[in-house]
PDB file of C-alpha atoms in Angstrom:
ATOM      1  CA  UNK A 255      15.310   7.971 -16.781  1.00  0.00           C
ATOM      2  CA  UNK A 256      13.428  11.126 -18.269  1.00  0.00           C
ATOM      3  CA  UNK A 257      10.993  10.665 -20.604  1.00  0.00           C
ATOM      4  CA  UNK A 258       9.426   7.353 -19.099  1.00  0.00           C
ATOM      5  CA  UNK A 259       5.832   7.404 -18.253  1.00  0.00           C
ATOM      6  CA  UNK A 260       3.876   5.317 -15.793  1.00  0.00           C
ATOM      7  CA  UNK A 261       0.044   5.578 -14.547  1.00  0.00           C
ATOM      8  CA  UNK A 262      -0.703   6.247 -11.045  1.00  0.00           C
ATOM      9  CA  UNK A 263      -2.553   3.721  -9.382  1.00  0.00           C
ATOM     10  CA  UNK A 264      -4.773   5.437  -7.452  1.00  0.00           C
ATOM     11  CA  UNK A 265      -7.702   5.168  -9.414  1.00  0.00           C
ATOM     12  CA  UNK A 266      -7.261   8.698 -11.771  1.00  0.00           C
ATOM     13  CA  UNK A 267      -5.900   7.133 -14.454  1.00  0.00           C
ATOM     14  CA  UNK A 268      -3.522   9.971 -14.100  1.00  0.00           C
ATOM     15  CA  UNK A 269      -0.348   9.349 -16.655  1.00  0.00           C
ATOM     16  CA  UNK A 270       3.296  10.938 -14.734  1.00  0.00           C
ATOM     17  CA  UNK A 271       6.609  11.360 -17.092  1.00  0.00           C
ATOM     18  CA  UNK A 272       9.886  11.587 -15.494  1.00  0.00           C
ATOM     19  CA  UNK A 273      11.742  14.616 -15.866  1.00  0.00           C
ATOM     20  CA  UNK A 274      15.023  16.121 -14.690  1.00  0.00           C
ATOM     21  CA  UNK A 275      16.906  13.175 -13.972  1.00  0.00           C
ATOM     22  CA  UNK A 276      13.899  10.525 -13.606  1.00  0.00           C
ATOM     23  CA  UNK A 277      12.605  12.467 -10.799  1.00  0.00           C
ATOM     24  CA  UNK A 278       8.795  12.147 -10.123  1.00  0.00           C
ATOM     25  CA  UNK A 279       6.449  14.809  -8.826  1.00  0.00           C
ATOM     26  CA  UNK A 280       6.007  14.804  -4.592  1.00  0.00           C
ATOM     27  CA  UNK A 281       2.602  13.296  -3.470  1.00  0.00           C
ATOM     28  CA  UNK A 282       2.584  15.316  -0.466  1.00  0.00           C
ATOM     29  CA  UNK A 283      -1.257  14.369   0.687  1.00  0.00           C
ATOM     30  CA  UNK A 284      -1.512  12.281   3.277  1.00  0.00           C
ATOM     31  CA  UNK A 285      -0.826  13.126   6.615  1.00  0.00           C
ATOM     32  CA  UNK A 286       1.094   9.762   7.685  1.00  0.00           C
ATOM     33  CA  UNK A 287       4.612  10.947  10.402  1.00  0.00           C
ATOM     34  CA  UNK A 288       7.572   8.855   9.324  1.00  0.00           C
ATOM     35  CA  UNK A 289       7.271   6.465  12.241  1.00  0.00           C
ATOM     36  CA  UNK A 290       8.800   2.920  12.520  1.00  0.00           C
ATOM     37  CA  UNK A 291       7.487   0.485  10.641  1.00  0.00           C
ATOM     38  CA  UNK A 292       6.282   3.155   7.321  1.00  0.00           C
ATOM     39  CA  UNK A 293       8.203   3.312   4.141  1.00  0.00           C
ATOM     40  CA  UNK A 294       8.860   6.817   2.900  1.00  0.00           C
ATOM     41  CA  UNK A 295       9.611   8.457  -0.262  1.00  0.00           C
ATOM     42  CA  UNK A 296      14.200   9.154  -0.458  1.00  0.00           C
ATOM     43  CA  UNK A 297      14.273  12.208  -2.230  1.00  0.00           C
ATOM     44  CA  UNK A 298      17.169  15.087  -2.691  1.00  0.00           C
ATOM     45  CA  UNK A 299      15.581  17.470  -0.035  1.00  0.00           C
ATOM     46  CA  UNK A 300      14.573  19.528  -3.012  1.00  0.00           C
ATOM     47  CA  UNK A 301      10.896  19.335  -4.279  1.00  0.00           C
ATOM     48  CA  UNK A 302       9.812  16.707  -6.975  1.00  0.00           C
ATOM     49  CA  UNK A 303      12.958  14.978  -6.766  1.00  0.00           C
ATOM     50  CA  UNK A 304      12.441  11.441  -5.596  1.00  0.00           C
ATOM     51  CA  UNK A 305      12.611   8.443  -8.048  1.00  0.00           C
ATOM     52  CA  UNK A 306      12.814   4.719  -7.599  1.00  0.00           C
ATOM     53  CA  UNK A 307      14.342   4.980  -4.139  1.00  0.00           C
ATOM     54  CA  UNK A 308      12.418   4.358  -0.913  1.00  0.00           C
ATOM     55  CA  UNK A 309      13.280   3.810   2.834  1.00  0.00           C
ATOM     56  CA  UNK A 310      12.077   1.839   6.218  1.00  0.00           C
ATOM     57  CA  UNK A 311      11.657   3.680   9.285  1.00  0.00           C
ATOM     58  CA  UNK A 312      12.895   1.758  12.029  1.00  0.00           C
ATOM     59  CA  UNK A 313      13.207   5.345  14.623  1.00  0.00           C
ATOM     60  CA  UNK A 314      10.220   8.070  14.866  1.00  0.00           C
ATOM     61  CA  UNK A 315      11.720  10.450  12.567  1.00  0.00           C
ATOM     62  CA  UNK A 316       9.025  13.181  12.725  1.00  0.00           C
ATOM     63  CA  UNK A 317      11.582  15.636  11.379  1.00  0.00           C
ATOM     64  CA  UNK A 318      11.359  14.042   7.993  1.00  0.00           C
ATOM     65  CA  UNK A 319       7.190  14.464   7.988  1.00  0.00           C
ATOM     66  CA  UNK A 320       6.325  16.778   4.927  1.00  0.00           C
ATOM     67  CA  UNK A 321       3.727  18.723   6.739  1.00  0.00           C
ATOM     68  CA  UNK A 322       6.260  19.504   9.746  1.00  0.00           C
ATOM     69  CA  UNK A 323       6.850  23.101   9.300  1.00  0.00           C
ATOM     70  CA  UNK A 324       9.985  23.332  11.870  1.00  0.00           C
ATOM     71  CA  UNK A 325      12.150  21.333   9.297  1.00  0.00           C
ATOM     72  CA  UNK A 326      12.549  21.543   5.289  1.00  0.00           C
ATOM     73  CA  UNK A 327      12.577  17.634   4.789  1.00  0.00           C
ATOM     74  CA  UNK A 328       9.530  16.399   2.821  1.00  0.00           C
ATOM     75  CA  UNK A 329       9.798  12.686   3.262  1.00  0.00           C
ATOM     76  CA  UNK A 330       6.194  11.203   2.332  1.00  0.00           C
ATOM     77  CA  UNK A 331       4.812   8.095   4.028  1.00  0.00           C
ATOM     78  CA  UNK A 332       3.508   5.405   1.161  1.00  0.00           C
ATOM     79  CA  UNK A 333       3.007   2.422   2.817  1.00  0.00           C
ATOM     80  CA  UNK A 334       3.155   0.369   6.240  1.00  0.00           C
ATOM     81  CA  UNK A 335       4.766  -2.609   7.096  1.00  0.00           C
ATOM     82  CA  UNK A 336       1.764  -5.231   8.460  1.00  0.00           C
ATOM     83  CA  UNK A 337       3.626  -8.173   9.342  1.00  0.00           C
ATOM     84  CA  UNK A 338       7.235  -9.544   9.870  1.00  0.00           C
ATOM     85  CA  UNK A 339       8.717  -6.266  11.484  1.00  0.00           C
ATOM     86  CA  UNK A 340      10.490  -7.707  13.839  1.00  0.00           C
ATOM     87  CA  UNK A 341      12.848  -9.162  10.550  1.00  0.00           C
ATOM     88  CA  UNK A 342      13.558  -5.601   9.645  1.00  0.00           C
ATOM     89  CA  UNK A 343      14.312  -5.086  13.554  1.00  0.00           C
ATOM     90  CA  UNK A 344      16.880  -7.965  13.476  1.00  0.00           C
TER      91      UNK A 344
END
């Protein structure tokens, strides 16, 4: 919803407000490929348009990466799964 605010929690005390739609701004800045096991960012395909939507990679799906430049997709990588993959797998 626009107009919500939230604080990043990466230390910066940085402060982010939703805008067109509830969309939130891309944090294209690590360098991790959308392989199995990683959750990545769902977005439109459009810049700064993801929200509260995330997905599992279960395939290598390089062509999502945001720093591949053969493909428009920007798809970041926030997270990893550590243990019980083979559930998601099932």
């Amino acid at each position: 919803q626009d107009g919500t605010s939230y604080t990043v929690l990466d230390g910066s005390g940085e402060t982010v407000t939703r805008r067109n739609g509830g969309n939130i701004p891309d944090e294209l800045t690590a360098k991790l490929g959308n392989e199995p096991g990683t959750l990545s960012m769902a977005n439109t395909g459009r810049p700064n348009s993801g929200g509260s939507q995330f997905f599992i990679n279960v395939n290598n799906n390089s062509f999502l990466n945001w720093f591949d430049p053969s493909t428009p997709s920007a798809h970041p990588v926030f997270g990893k799964i550590t243990e019980g993959y083979d559930l998601v797998e099932k």
